[in-house]
Amino acid sequence: MTTENKPLQKILIINAEMQTNHLFNQIVQTMGFEALVSESLENARQHFSVNIPSLVIINENIASLNNFNWIVSIRKKYPLLPIILYTNIEKHQVLKQALRLGINDYLSAPLTKEDIQNSIQANLSHSQSLRNYVLLESRRATQQLQARVNDLETLTELARLVTSSLDVDIVLRTIVEAAVELTGAEEGSLLLIDEKTGELYMRAARNFNEDFVSTFRMPVNDSIIGSVVQNGKVVIFDDNTPQKIKTAYLVHSLIYIPLKFRDQIIGVLGVDNRHKRLVFSQKDVSLLTTMAEYAVIALENSSIFSEMVTERTKLETIINQIEDGVLVLDNDFRILIINKIAQTVLRVSGENLVGSPIQMYPIDSEFLEIIKKFENYLGKSTEINADDERVFSAHLSKITNIGYAVTLHDITYLKKLDRIKSDFVSTVSHDLRSPLTAILGYVDLVERAGPLQDLQKSFLDRIQFSVHNITTLVDDLLNLGRIEAGFDTRKEHVDLSIFIHQAIDELNPKFLQSRIKLKTNVPDTSKQIYASPIQMRQLLTNLLTNAVKYSEAETAISVTLQEKDDQLILQIADQGFGIPAVDLPYIFDKFYRSGNIIGTEIPGSGLGLAIVKSIVENHQGRIWVDSTMGQGSTFTIVFPISE
Ligand code: ADP
């Protein structure tokens, strides 16, 4: 026996009489307990703060102080602690009151050893059995809680599976298995309505014969399951249920939960017992209801997923079959979509194209340049030459939150047409140039052949003026033809500021003649651009000549060149006639002359700005004009700085 180590049970005696205390003390000790003696409540309280005694004996004189308040508070705090009241004189009323307040027993004078022992013994053992009972009850409650926790864990696990798995078969099977486990049923099944036949079939099952599962078919209007589908109400049923219900097979108990999908019943989740006489509870119903909801979510997810797959396949087929090339890149230029045509034109081939950076393919160097400076090219079209000599116009656009899109349109036929037209124009222009030179030559000779009357002289001047105009036109046509045909396109890294200074020098006689005040804000050297020198000269000459042509004498023209980000910005501003707003959209069109020349004799072909525009496009630049009638026009051209 190892009783030595076990602390002795403590009996607290609250009594002020020494003699009685002595007696209590002796008896308590002989019973094998430790006696703690307090002569006042104050002292007793201190004992409680150190150790709770197993039993309390309290003198009525002390207990009745404050109307038994102390007993009331101890009873509240320690409901199982036995309290014995000791009275010197039995007072019926006082005892009644004390008993109601919760004392367990009383002792009265004359005290006998036997009486005291019996009372202590009986009350301790009663208190012990109460403690045992409470312990048992709390264990039972804990077990129930544990079972509930297990149920919840299984449900959480299922929820995780529903959200993480796209394999609806696995999810449904796991749900049915969990339904059987958690309800303790013998078998379980998930039945769905076949949309074509309207019959119920088993989509997932546990503990059913496989043949039975695969061949099971049942009309909805038949039996108990049918009623669940039709009413959308849960059915819980066992041998004790008074109503008679027809099932597909004989069972002792069952639960059927309707599967509701957007207000429609699409099937039933059920568990049953064919042999066990187990009765299901409402708890089982709520567990199954949650699982039925999970099953519906899994079915919904799977239908959304397969819809998505179908839609994606449809989209892929469409994108692959259209005649244009399509390329979609994310913000880091990784391929998101690329169709067959785009693959051929851009020389992108291989496995797993989606997700790989477009730069890793041997794409056209110009296209690579575009990719690097995509933002500069957005909203614009550029030409790309495919290996099979076809020419594609690539249109670049930004797609918010996704990245960039490139569409490639085959413009080979347009290019051919354009070439035929340009060939025609340059041949005709060329052929026209010689007779015109001859006419001018003979006009000169007429004057030298003999004296002319004034009228004849003025007619000759007109002939000269007109032939001059035709020559300008023919020159412009030839220039445009050359640019469009791709001649003079040899490009090099050039300093634009140098060309500007040269052009100004060359046109100086014109500025002087019109007494134009020229203001320049052009640095001596600028960052380089990749450009054709011939075309740069042409561009500057055309714009500066126009500025003089369409301005009154003694006005100012300013030329500025600035660098911003990775672009050069050239501005040529005059204080001339200005361009009517209605003409602004067309002034870069071939042969278009604006209304501001009406009534003037300013010569021109309407081709100068068309040439300028072709040149700017040829250099991946942009051009626009701001103009106010009577105040002047400002032409702005932006070129990308070369690396
Ligand atoms: P043109 O040979 O007639 O000068 P352009 O193509 O150079 O042909 O210009 C087209 C038209 O745009 C001109 O006829 C003129 O009406 C207008 N224009 C061009 N530059 C200016 C300018 N600086 N100020 C006013 N009008 C201009």
XYZ file of C-alpha atoms and ligand atoms in Angstrom:
670
model
C 0.000 0.000 0.000
C 1.277 3.435 -0.844
C -1.022 5.528 1.238
C 1.941 7.368 2.796
C 2.406 9.666 -0.159
C -1.236 10.428 -0.556
C -2.147 13.697 1.269
C -4.640 13.188 4.075
C -8.179 14.405 3.545
C -8.741 17.629 5.485
C -11.713 18.313 7.724
C -12.168 21.976 8.565
C -13.738 22.627 11.994
C -15.027 26.142 12.537
C -15.818 26.449 16.192
C -14.790 28.715 19.058
C -15.172 26.221 21.958
C -11.851 24.672 22.858
C -13.257 21.571 24.430
C -15.457 20.569 21.528
C -12.612 21.312 19.172
C -10.442 18.956 21.061
C -13.058 16.224 20.731
C -13.555 16.848 16.992
C -9.816 16.879 16.504
C -9.323 13.541 18.190
C -12.143 11.818 16.331
C -11.104 13.223 12.991
C -7.556 12.075 13.466
C -8.589 8.584 14.571
C -10.626 8.372 11.379
C -7.383 8.980 9.448
C -8.044 12.592 8.392
C -6.273 15.830 9.116
C -8.169 18.317 11.270
C -7.906 22.036 10.579
C -9.372 24.136 13.336
C -10.535 27.714 12.893
C -12.070 29.778 15.595
C -13.500 32.407 13.309
C -14.736 32.762 9.728
C -11.800 34.984 8.960
C -9.428 32.214 9.880
C -11.503 29.666 7.947
C -11.263 31.784 4.820
C -7.496 31.629 4.991
C -7.674 27.845 4.999
C -9.800 27.915 1.872
C -7.294 30.083 0.146
C -4.570 27.468 0.740
C -6.455 24.222 0.320
C -10.061 23.218 -0.135
C -11.078 20.857 2.687
C -13.016 17.657 2.033
C -15.632 18.464 4.636
C -16.580 21.390 6.893
C -18.057 21.255 10.396
C -19.291 24.670 11.479
C -20.755 25.858 14.729
C -24.211 27.293 14.371
C -23.257 30.427 16.335
C -20.627 31.289 13.752
C -22.621 30.106 10.783
C -25.676 32.175 11.636
C -23.641 35.380 11.705
C -24.700 37.511 8.748
C -27.704 35.350 8.241
C -25.730 32.290 7.032
C -24.105 34.328 4.303
C -20.866 32.449 4.503
C -22.618 29.100 3.969
C -24.481 30.492 0.981
C -21.284 31.670 -0.666
C -19.376 28.436 0.022
C -22.274 26.382 -1.325
C -22.286 28.430 -4.498
C -18.558 28.052 -5.025
C -18.186 24.411 -3.994
C -21.521 22.667 -4.574
C -20.141 19.216 -3.733
C -18.411 20.164 -0.446
C -20.286 18.581 2.524
C -21.094 21.059 5.302
C -22.189 19.823 8.758
C -23.774 22.262 11.183
C -23.071 21.781 14.865
C -25.593 23.210 17.339
C -25.502 23.378 21.084
C -29.232 23.580 21.347
C -31.456 22.149 18.631
C -33.454 25.026 17.255
C -35.988 23.786 14.811
C -36.362 27.037 12.837
C -32.643 27.637 12.519
C -32.052 24.090 11.299
C -34.772 24.366 8.708
C -33.241 27.569 7.392
C -29.726 26.121 7.335
C -30.874 23.001 5.495
C -32.566 25.103 2.844
C -29.415 27.103 2.395
C -27.517 23.949 1.616
C -26.038 22.322 4.734
C -25.870 18.560 4.394
C -26.210 17.385 7.989
C -26.222 18.562 11.579
C -24.778 17.446 14.902
C -26.157 18.544 18.245
C -25.144 18.332 21.862
C -24.570 16.064 23.549
C -21.957 15.005 21.012
C -21.084 11.334 20.798
C -18.090 9.916 19.038
C -20.279 7.558 17.042
C -22.587 10.314 15.907
C -19.676 12.442 14.698
C -17.987 9.525 12.916
C -21.202 8.435 11.218
C -21.997 11.920 10.030
C -18.484 12.517 8.649
C -18.389 9.115 6.994
C -21.850 9.334 5.421
C -21.307 12.835 4.092
C -17.868 12.114 2.682
C -19.111 9.036 0.876
C -22.184 10.850 -0.427
C -19.981 13.653 -1.693
C -17.683 11.107 -3.304
C -20.516 9.434 -5.190
C -21.724 12.827 -6.361
C -18.216 13.610 -7.624
C -18.092 10.285 -9.439
C -21.394 11.018 -11.084
C -20.298 14.458 -12.236
C -17.061 12.992 -13.599
C -18.939 10.362 -15.540
C -21.348 12.892 -16.975
C -18.586 15.230 -18.083
C -16.768 12.304 -19.679
C -19.898 11.436 -21.602
C -20.276 15.051 -22.716
C -16.626 15.155 -23.777
C -17.106 12.005 -25.801
C -20.076 13.551 -27.566
C -18.034 16.669 -28.211
C -15.169 14.576 -29.529
C -17.564 12.793 -31.900
C -18.852 16.190 -33.042
C -15.285 17.399 -33.579
C -14.608 14.285 -35.660
C -17.720 14.960 -37.749
C -16.622 18.537 -38.292
C -13.113 17.447 -39.234
C -14.523 15.062 -41.827
C -16.763 17.846 -43.171
C -13.813 20.260 -43.333
C -11.790 17.629 -45.157
C -14.647 17.171 -47.620
C -14.958 20.926 -48.136
C -11.259 21.081 -48.901
C -11.577 18.236 -51.384
C -14.565 19.892 -53.081
C -12.655 23.127 -53.593
C -9.340 21.570 -54.558
C -10.311 18.677 -56.823
C -11.769 18.914 -60.291
C -12.342 15.158 -60.428
C -16.044 15.073 -59.651
C -16.127 11.237 -59.468
C -13.589 11.166 -56.646
C -15.334 13.972 -54.809
C -18.781 12.347 -55.017
C -17.455 8.946 -54.012
C -15.681 10.472 -50.992
C -18.864 12.286 -50.001
C -20.914 9.082 -50.078
C -18.217 7.230 -48.126
C -18.144 9.969 -45.478
C -21.950 9.923 -45.318
C -21.890 6.207 -44.535
C -19.048 6.555 -42.000
C -20.443 9.496 -40.082
C -23.996 8.201 -39.800
C -22.907 4.637 -39.079
C -25.139 3.441 -41.928
C -24.614 0.195 -43.838
C -24.751 1.685 -47.296
C -25.042 4.991 -49.072
C -25.691 6.290 -52.560
C -25.868 9.467 -54.593
C -28.572 9.362 -57.246
C -28.887 11.856 -60.051
C -31.669 12.474 -62.543
C -30.748 11.553 -66.093
C -31.798 14.642 -68.062
C -32.630 12.596 -71.173
C -34.782 9.834 -69.657
C -35.854 11.576 -66.464
C -34.844 8.464 -64.521
C -32.624 8.313 -61.466
C -29.260 6.569 -61.753
C -26.504 5.921 -59.204
C -23.647 8.345 -59.688
C -21.707 7.198 -56.594
C -22.287 4.437 -54.049
C -20.799 2.751 -51.012
C -21.330 -0.925 -50.107
C -23.623 -1.613 -53.056
C -22.995 -4.391 -55.499
C -21.217 -2.935 -58.541
C -23.600 -4.534 -61.039
C -26.510 -3.159 -59.113
C -24.954 0.311 -59.206
C -24.288 0.253 -62.940
C -27.704 -1.078 -63.909
C -29.780 0.835 -61.359
C -32.475 2.918 -63.051
C -35.573 4.175 -61.403
C -38.441 6.367 -62.550
C -38.773 9.508 -60.454
C -42.467 9.165 -59.766
C -41.954 5.806 -58.087
C -41.176 5.171 -54.418
C -39.816 7.268 -51.614
C -36.875 8.709 -53.575
C -39.337 9.997 -56.144
C -41.202 11.837 -53.404
C -37.953 13.459 -52.233
C -37.248 14.636 -55.786
C -40.789 15.901 -56.247
C -41.249 17.626 -52.865
C -37.650 18.621 -52.261
C -38.062 17.540 -48.627
C -35.769 15.414 -46.463
C -37.061 11.953 -45.586
C -35.956 10.186 -42.393
C -37.593 6.860 -41.762
C -37.257 3.687 -39.651
C -39.280 0.644 -38.523
C -41.089 2.807 -35.981
C -42.303 5.322 -38.548
C -46.023 4.741 -38.838
C -46.405 5.397 -42.545
C -45.715 2.677 -45.074
C -43.194 3.644 -47.687
C -42.171 1.769 -50.763
C -38.423 1.633 -51.418
C -36.398 0.006 -54.173
C -35.210 -2.567 -51.670
C -36.200 -3.507 -48.120
C -34.604 -1.414 -45.392
C -35.036 -0.885 -41.672
C -34.083 2.758 -41.691
C -33.015 5.417 -44.152
C -32.385 9.118 -44.779
C -32.802 10.776 -48.174
C -31.625 14.343 -48.721
C -32.596 16.217 -51.914
C -29.748 17.741 -53.975
C -30.849 21.279 -54.827
C -29.149 23.098 -57.665
C -30.490 26.589 -58.413
C -33.956 25.771 -57.023
C -34.131 22.539 -58.923
C -33.825 19.043 -57.493
C -31.182 17.194 -59.439
C -30.846 14.091 -57.294
C -30.771 12.533 -53.853
C -28.085 11.654 -51.292
C -29.146 8.677 -49.181
C -27.954 6.285 -46.485
C -29.761 3.214 -45.181
C -29.624 0.063 -43.098
C -30.915 -3.194 -44.518
C -29.854 -5.399 -41.596
C -28.950 -3.211 -38.654
C -31.903 -1.917 -36.670
C -30.169 1.405 -36.213
C -32.322 4.504 -35.961
C -30.982 7.681 -37.567
C -31.092 11.007 -35.701
C -31.632 14.653 -36.612
C -27.865 15.087 -36.204
C -27.395 12.580 -39.053
C -29.835 14.613 -41.155
C -27.879 17.830 -40.651
C -24.585 16.103 -41.445
C -26.031 14.654 -44.643
C -27.578 18.003 -45.585
C -24.147 19.633 -45.442
C -22.684 16.797 -47.507
C -25.489 17.105 -50.050
C -24.585 20.792 -50.413
C -20.967 19.831 -51.016
C -22.048 17.337 -53.664
C -24.029 20.066 -55.446
C -21.034 22.432 -55.333
C -18.811 19.688 -56.768
C -21.309 19.033 -59.582
C -21.635 22.758 -60.258
C -17.845 23.215 -60.340
C -17.489 20.314 -62.710
C -20.184 21.630 -65.035
C -18.609 25.116 -65.014
C -15.216 23.563 -65.682
C -16.401 21.467 -68.593
C -18.287 24.488 -69.999
C -15.039 26.415 -69.719
C -13.095 23.679 -71.483
C -15.693 23.547 -74.283
C -15.641 27.335 -74.640
C -11.855 27.378 -74.693
C -11.702 24.659 -77.330
C -14.270 26.559 -79.391
C -12.261 29.761 -79.101
C -9.037 27.969 -79.999
C -10.662 26.460 -83.096
C -11.968 29.861 -84.170
C -8.644 31.602 -83.579
C -6.805 28.879 -85.453
C -9.134 28.949 -88.417
C -9.408 32.662 -89.069
C -7.236 33.932 -91.863
C -5.484 36.587 -89.803
C -2.594 35.878 -87.495
C -3.313 36.372 -83.796
C -0.743 36.713 -81.045
C -1.556 37.656 -77.452
C 1.264 38.338 -75.004
C 1.200 39.007 -71.284
C 2.853 42.078 -69.792
C 6.215 40.278 -69.735
C 5.885 39.346 -73.428
C 5.141 35.693 -72.709
C 2.868 33.990 -75.213
C -0.747 33.569 -74.099
C -2.356 32.790 -77.454
C -0.769 32.246 -80.855
C -2.523 30.796 -83.860
C -1.040 28.838 -86.767
C -0.718 31.828 -89.121
C 1.049 33.936 -86.498
C 3.382 31.004 -85.807
C 4.346 30.809 -89.489
C 4.721 34.550 -90.044
C 6.682 35.184 -86.852
C 8.721 31.943 -87.100
C 7.517 30.715 -83.719
C 7.459 26.940 -83.516
C 7.837 24.084 -81.075
C 6.035 22.527 -78.140
C 4.553 24.376 -75.150
C 4.463 27.782 -76.777
C 2.072 29.155 -74.187
C 4.002 30.765 -71.359
C 7.322 31.043 -73.189
C 8.835 34.496 -73.852
C 8.353 35.594 -77.474
C 11.944 36.887 -77.630
C 13.336 33.352 -77.478
C 12.136 32.607 -81.017
C 14.000 33.626 -84.186
C 11.441 36.277 -85.002
C 11.991 39.019 -87.550
C 14.500 41.612 -86.268
C 12.116 44.485 -86.935
C 9.391 42.718 -85.008
C 11.836 42.139 -82.145
C 12.521 45.874 -82.147
C 8.767 46.450 -81.920
C 8.475 44.053 -78.990
C 11.229 45.898 -77.144
C 9.516 49.243 -77.597
C 5.959 48.004 -77.736
C 4.553 51.097 -76.051
C 5.862 53.314 -78.911
C 4.048 51.283 -81.508
C 0.689 50.792 -79.783
C -2.331 51.481 -81.949
C -0.135 51.492 -85.064
C 0.407 49.150 -87.915
C 3.760 47.980 -89.172
C 4.652 45.677 -91.992
C 6.194 42.272 -91.524
C 7.618 40.197 -94.348
C 6.980 36.492 -94.059
C 9.462 33.924 -95.384
C 7.097 33.023 -98.254
C 7.205 36.630 -99.594
C 3.802 37.439 -98.215
C 3.516 40.801 -96.484
C 1.486 41.205 -93.310
C 0.318 44.328 -91.622
C 0.782 43.889 -87.874
C -1.573 45.905 -85.725
C -0.559 46.286 -82.119
C -2.883 46.999 -79.253
C -2.903 46.906 -75.485
C -5.346 44.738 -73.588
C -6.004 46.006 -70.084
C -5.045 43.582 -67.315
C -3.733 41.047 -69.827
C -0.930 42.448 -71.938
C -0.648 43.037 -75.675
C -2.340 41.771 -78.798
C -0.950 41.618 -82.313
C -3.133 40.876 -85.300
C -1.469 40.068 -88.604
C -3.407 40.787 -91.748
C -2.211 39.578 -95.134
C -1.734 42.679 -97.320
C 0.303 41.047 -100.097
C -2.351 41.873 -102.728
C -2.471 45.507 -101.591
C 1.282 45.717 -101.795
C 1.208 44.342 -105.333
C -1.449 46.853 -106.359
C 0.509 49.640 -104.755
C 3.665 48.596 -106.580
C 1.838 48.495 -109.918
C 0.436 51.959 -109.221
C 3.831 53.354 -108.166
C 5.532 51.799 -111.190
C 2.922 53.391 -113.398
C 3.278 56.788 -111.732
C 7.064 56.784 -111.897
C 7.128 55.629 -115.517
C 4.636 58.279 -116.544
C 6.420 60.954 -114.516
C 9.716 59.988 -115.985
C 8.363 60.068 -119.499
C 6.738 63.443 -118.844
C 9.923 65.025 -117.579
C 11.759 65.026 -120.960
C 9.028 66.752 -123.013
C 8.637 69.326 -120.228
C 12.345 70.113 -120.307
C 12.016 70.441 -124.087
C 9.076 72.880 -123.735
C 10.990 75.038 -121.238
C 14.008 74.991 -123.576
C 11.981 76.152 -126.577
C 10.199 78.841 -124.539
C 13.651 80.225 -123.727
C 14.589 80.048 -127.411
C 11.442 81.910 -128.562
C 12.569 84.924 -126.554
C 15.976 84.804 -128.132
C 14.617 84.338 -131.686
C 13.369 87.909 -131.945
C 11.604 90.760 -130.146
C 8.221 89.934 -128.604
C 5.201 92.101 -127.953
C 4.199 92.556 -124.300
C 1.168 90.326 -124.692
C 3.279 87.587 -126.282
C 5.808 87.992 -123.481
C 3.115 87.654 -120.838
C 1.765 84.499 -122.541
C 5.270 83.023 -122.516
C 5.620 83.874 -118.793
C 2.407 81.995 -118.155
C 3.629 79.024 -120.150
C 6.858 79.061 -118.142
C 4.986 79.324 -114.811
C 2.679 76.444 -115.703
C 5.429 74.232 -117.030
C 7.350 74.965 -113.839
C 4.357 73.833 -111.802
C 4.039 70.679 -113.853
C 7.761 69.996 -113.321
C 7.342 70.383 -109.523
C 4.416 68.017 -109.668
C 6.364 65.509 -111.684
C 9.332 65.835 -109.290
C 7.068 65.267 -106.301
C 5.476 62.287 -108.024
C 8.899 60.873 -108.742
C 9.989 61.405 -105.120
C 6.866 59.835 -103.717
C 7.190 56.963 -106.173
C 10.757 56.378 -105.061
C 9.890 56.422 -101.341
C 6.912 54.149 -101.810
C 8.842 51.797 -104.032
C 11.413 51.511 -101.261
C 14.288 53.306 -103.015
C 16.507 55.660 -101.042
C 15.813 53.640 -97.930
C 19.390 52.992 -96.936
C 19.358 53.930 -93.297
C 22.165 54.848 -90.967
C 22.536 56.321 -87.488
C 22.328 60.038 -88.119
C 22.373 63.222 -86.082
C 19.100 64.994 -86.921
C 20.338 68.406 -85.687
C 23.008 68.475 -88.401
C 20.372 67.911 -91.119
C 18.239 70.697 -89.665
C 21.114 73.186 -89.749
C 21.952 72.159 -93.350
C 18.346 72.500 -94.529
C 18.059 75.958 -92.926
C 21.277 77.037 -94.656
C 20.058 75.782 -98.027
C 16.712 77.558 -97.715
C 18.229 80.768 -96.376
C 17.749 82.656 -99.705
C 14.004 81.898 -99.494
C 13.852 83.173 -95.887
C 15.715 86.322 -96.888
C 13.492 86.895 -99.901
C 10.386 86.787 -97.699
C 12.181 88.588 -94.862
C 11.267 85.734 -92.521
C 12.549 85.995 -88.963
C 13.938 82.588 -88.220
C 14.206 81.422 -84.625
C 15.980 78.178 -83.999
C 16.334 76.222 -80.840
C 18.271 73.271 -82.145
C 21.309 71.880 -80.314
C 24.535 71.470 -82.297
C 24.395 67.755 -81.791
C 21.555 65.500 -80.817
C 21.019 61.844 -80.023
C 21.076 59.745 -83.172
C 18.137 58.343 -85.028
C 18.209 55.473 -87.473
C 17.213 57.164 -90.715
C 17.668 57.562 -94.435
C 19.713 60.801 -94.995
C 18.040 61.484 -98.370
C 14.586 61.209 -96.863
C 15.479 63.382 -93.855
C 16.621 66.178 -96.200
C 13.439 65.835 -98.227
C 11.252 65.981 -95.110
C 12.911 69.119 -93.731
C 12.851 70.873 -97.133
C 9.159 70.180 -97.627
C 8.120 71.379 -94.171
C 10.308 74.491 -94.161
C 9.286 75.408 -97.726
C 5.612 75.128 -96.763
C 6.199 77.308 -93.689
C 7.580 80.055 -95.921
C 5.055 79.484 -98.744
C 2.016 79.773 -96.492
C 3.207 82.807 -94.479
C 3.159 86.544 -95.130
C 6.484 88.321 -95.439
C 8.198 89.438 -92.261
C 6.554 86.875 -90.033
C 8.515 84.445 -87.854
C 9.244 80.762 -88.231
C 10.648 78.771 -85.348
C 12.420 75.439 -85.485
C 13.028 73.488 -82.272
C 14.484 70.108 -81.528
C 14.190 68.510 -78.089
C 14.904 65.183 -76.560
C 12.278 63.504 -74.402
C 12.498 59.976 -72.953
C 13.826 57.992 -75.866
C 12.408 60.245 -78.570
C 13.444 63.315 -80.547
C 10.751 65.934 -81.004
C 11.046 68.311 -83.962
C 8.692 71.291 -84.225
C 8.357 73.716 -87.146
C 6.014 76.574 -86.307
C 4.986 79.448 -88.516
C 2.795 82.533 -88.097
C 1.180 81.992 -91.481
C -2.380 81.644 -92.783
C -3.188 78.576 -90.710
C -5.157 75.604 -91.988
C -8.973 75.470 -91.812
C -10.070 72.877 -89.242
C -12.129 71.003 -91.850
C -9.002 70.389 -93.915
C -6.799 69.176 -91.072
C -7.699 65.467 -91.379
C -6.826 65.478 -95.102
C -3.742 67.623 -95.560
C -1.450 64.589 -95.482
C -3.431 62.948 -98.316
C -1.953 62.857 -101.812
C -2.929 65.821 -104.029
C -4.895 67.477 -101.226
C -4.566 71.227 -101.093
C -6.344 73.088 -98.338
C -8.887 75.888 -98.776
C -6.330 78.446 -97.515
C -4.731 78.647 -101.008
C -7.941 79.744 -102.711
C -7.468 83.136 -104.250
C -3.709 82.936 -104.009
C -1.313 81.912 -106.696
C 0.799 79.761 -104.412
C 2.051 76.924 -106.561
C 2.014 73.335 -105.332
C 1.146 69.765 -106.162
C -0.529 68.715 -102.921
C 2.089 66.000 -102.607
C 4.625 67.614 -100.234
C 2.954 66.543 -96.967
C 2.085 63.118 -98.391
C 5.808 62.624 -98.972
C 6.583 63.879 -95.441
C 4.070 61.443 -93.976
C 5.493 58.480 -95.901
C 8.961 59.376 -94.667
C 7.837 59.678 -91.034
C 6.109 56.288 -91.200
C 9.135 54.803 -92.817
C 11.030 55.779 -89.655
C 8.531 54.573 -87.043
C 7.782 58.184 -86.219
C 4.626 60.193 -85.725
C 3.524 63.517 -87.201
C 0.688 65.852 -86.435
C -0.254 69.471 -86.933
C -1.804 72.108 -84.690
C -3.147 75.104 -86.556
C -5.250 78.175 -85.956
C -6.580 80.209 -88.859
C -4.848 83.565 -89.117
C -2.309 82.673 -86.443
C -0.188 79.913 -87.862
C 0.571 76.211 -87.909
C 2.907 73.979 -85.919
C 4.030 70.656 -87.362
C 5.369 68.229 -84.742
C 7.348 65.130 -85.651
C 8.524 62.506 -83.182
C 11.283 59.999 -84.013
C 12.487 57.154 -81.828
C 16.111 57.566 -80.753
C 18.231 54.654 -81.971
C 20.240 52.604 -79.480
P 1.447 71.819 -101.550
O 2.264 71.392 -102.698
O 0.115 72.343 -101.919
O 2.170 72.761 -100.642
P 1.496 69.985 -99.399
O 1.149 68.528 -99.392
O 2.853 70.360 -98.981
O 1.121 70.499 -100.801
O 0.473 70.695 -98.474
C -0.909 70.396 -98.584
C -1.740 71.586 -98.197
O -1.628 71.845 -96.808
C -1.267 72.869 -98.842
O -1.857 73.050 -100.116
C -1.723 73.929 -97.887
O -3.065 74.235 -98.132
C -1.630 73.243 -96.554
N -0.379 73.568 -95.853
C 0.753 72.839 -95.812
N 1.663 73.422 -94.989
C 1.075 74.559 -94.511
C 1.473 75.587 -93.617
N 2.669 75.600 -93.041
N 0.586 76.583 -93.335
C -0.622 76.588 -93.904
N -1.056 75.668 -94.763
C -0.225 74.646 -95.069
